[in-house]
Amino acid sequence: MTRMLSKAASLLLLASPASGLSFDVAAAKNRPVSKVITLLKDMNKQLEKEAEEDEEIYDKMACWCET
């Protein structure tokens, strides 16, 4: 009888951490840190795009100033 109780107790101990370690992807996307990371990534893409446009304009102006 005691062996059966100890086995049941060990099964409960093994099962409880597994259920507590679940990961909710939808909740992770709604966390403030995730929102900030997404915002920073979007800002980086926008800055790269603007840098390319500025470089094209600078090249045109530099060429115009040399002539």
mmCIF file of C-alpha atoms in Angstrom:
data_model
loop_
_atom_site.group_PDB
_atom_site.id
_atom_site.type_symbol
_atom_site.label_atom_id
_atom_site.label_comp_id
_atom_site.label_asym_id
_atom_site.label_seq_id
_atom_site.Cartn_x
_atom_site.Cartn_y
_atom_site.Cartn_z
ATOM 1 C CA MET A 1 0.000 0.000 0.000
ATOM 2 C CA THR A 2 2.769 2.468 0.863
ATOM 3 C CA ARG A 3 4.588 1.669 -2.378
ATOM 4 C CA MET A 4 1.437 2.521 -4.270
ATOM 5 C CA LEU A 5 1.084 5.826 -2.442
ATOM 6 C CA SER A 6 4.715 6.729 -3.069
ATOM 7 C CA LYS A 7 4.317 5.942 -6.780
ATOM 8 C CA ALA A 8 1.188 8.090 -6.924
ATOM 9 C CA ALA A 9 2.967 10.927 -5.141
ATOM 10 C CA SER A 10 5.934 10.721 -7.495
ATOM 11 C CA LEU A 11 3.615 10.782 -10.515
ATOM 12 C CA LEU A 12 1.920 13.893 -9.164
ATOM 13 C CA LEU A 13 5.274 15.566 -8.632
ATOM 14 C CA LEU A 14 6.358 14.723 -12.163
ATOM 15 C CA ALA A 15 3.106 15.848 -13.724
ATOM 16 C CA SER A 16 2.713 19.183 -11.954
ATOM 17 C CA PRO A 17 5.868 20.940 -13.261
ATOM 18 C CA ALA A 18 5.056 19.896 -16.803
ATOM 19 C CA SER A 19 1.657 21.546 -16.651
ATOM 20 C CA GLY A 20 3.163 24.712 -15.135
ATOM 21 C CA LEU A 21 5.676 25.076 -17.957
ATOM 22 C CA SER A 22 3.168 25.616 -20.733
ATOM 23 C CA PHE A 23 3.963 28.454 -23.133
ATOM 24 C CA ASP A 24 1.215 30.548 -24.635
ATOM 25 C CA VAL A 25 2.356 32.068 -27.929
ATOM 26 C CA ALA A 26 -0.563 34.482 -28.160
ATOM 27 C CA ALA A 27 0.114 35.824 -24.680
ATOM 28 C CA ALA A 28 3.810 36.220 -25.488
ATOM 29 C CA LYS A 29 2.970 38.430 -28.471
ATOM 30 C CA ASN A 30 0.852 40.719 -26.298
ATOM 31 C CA ARG A 31 3.511 41.331 -23.662
ATOM 32 C CA PRO A 32 4.858 44.887 -23.500
ATOM 33 C CA VAL A 33 8.424 43.741 -24.143
ATOM 34 C CA SER A 34 7.365 41.958 -27.317
ATOM 35 C CA LYS A 35 5.568 45.066 -28.501
ATOM 36 C CA VAL A 36 8.682 47.184 -27.920
ATOM 37 C CA ILE A 37 10.867 44.683 -29.772
ATOM 38 C CA THR A 38 8.474 44.680 -32.719
ATOM 39 C CA LEU A 39 8.406 48.473 -32.710
ATOM 40 C CA LEU A 40 12.208 48.660 -32.723
ATOM 41 C CA LYS A 41 12.444 46.188 -35.609
ATOM 42 C CA ASP A 42 9.945 48.235 -37.617
ATOM 43 C CA MET A 43 11.842 51.431 -36.847
ATOM 44 C CA ASN A 44 15.100 49.804 -37.978
ATOM 45 C CA LYS A 45 13.541 48.807 -41.312
ATOM 46 C CA GLN A 46 12.205 52.343 -41.797
ATOM 47 C CA LEU A 47 15.591 53.896 -40.984
ATOM 48 C CA GLU A 48 17.359 51.617 -43.472
ATOM 49 C CA LYS A 49 14.848 52.583 -46.168
ATOM 50 C CA GLU A 50 15.282 56.298 -45.438
ATOM 51 C CA ALA A 51 19.079 55.924 -45.423
ATOM 52 C CA GLU A 52 18.986 54.449 -48.928
ATOM 53 C CA GLU A 53 16.779 57.306 -50.147
ATOM 54 C CA ASP A 54 19.033 59.893 -48.498
ATOM 55 C CA GLU A 55 22.107 58.323 -50.075
ATOM 56 C CA GLU A 56 20.545 58.576 -53.542
ATOM 57 C CA ILE A 57 19.669 62.237 -52.978
ATOM 58 C CA TYR A 58 23.156 62.963 -51.609
ATOM 59 C CA ASP A 59 24.775 61.355 -54.673
ATOM 60 C CA LYS A 60 22.627 63.516 -56.994
ATOM 61 C CA MET A 61 23.415 66.692 -55.056
ATOM 62 C CA ALA A 62 27.136 65.900 -54.868
ATOM 63 C CA CYS A 63 27.229 65.353 -58.616
ATOM 64 C CA TRP A 64 25.352 68.628 -59.195
ATOM 65 C CA CYS A 65 27.708 70.561 -56.899
ATOM 66 C CA GLU A 66 30.809 69.245 -58.712
ATOM 67 C CA THR A 67 29.603 70.454 -62.118
#
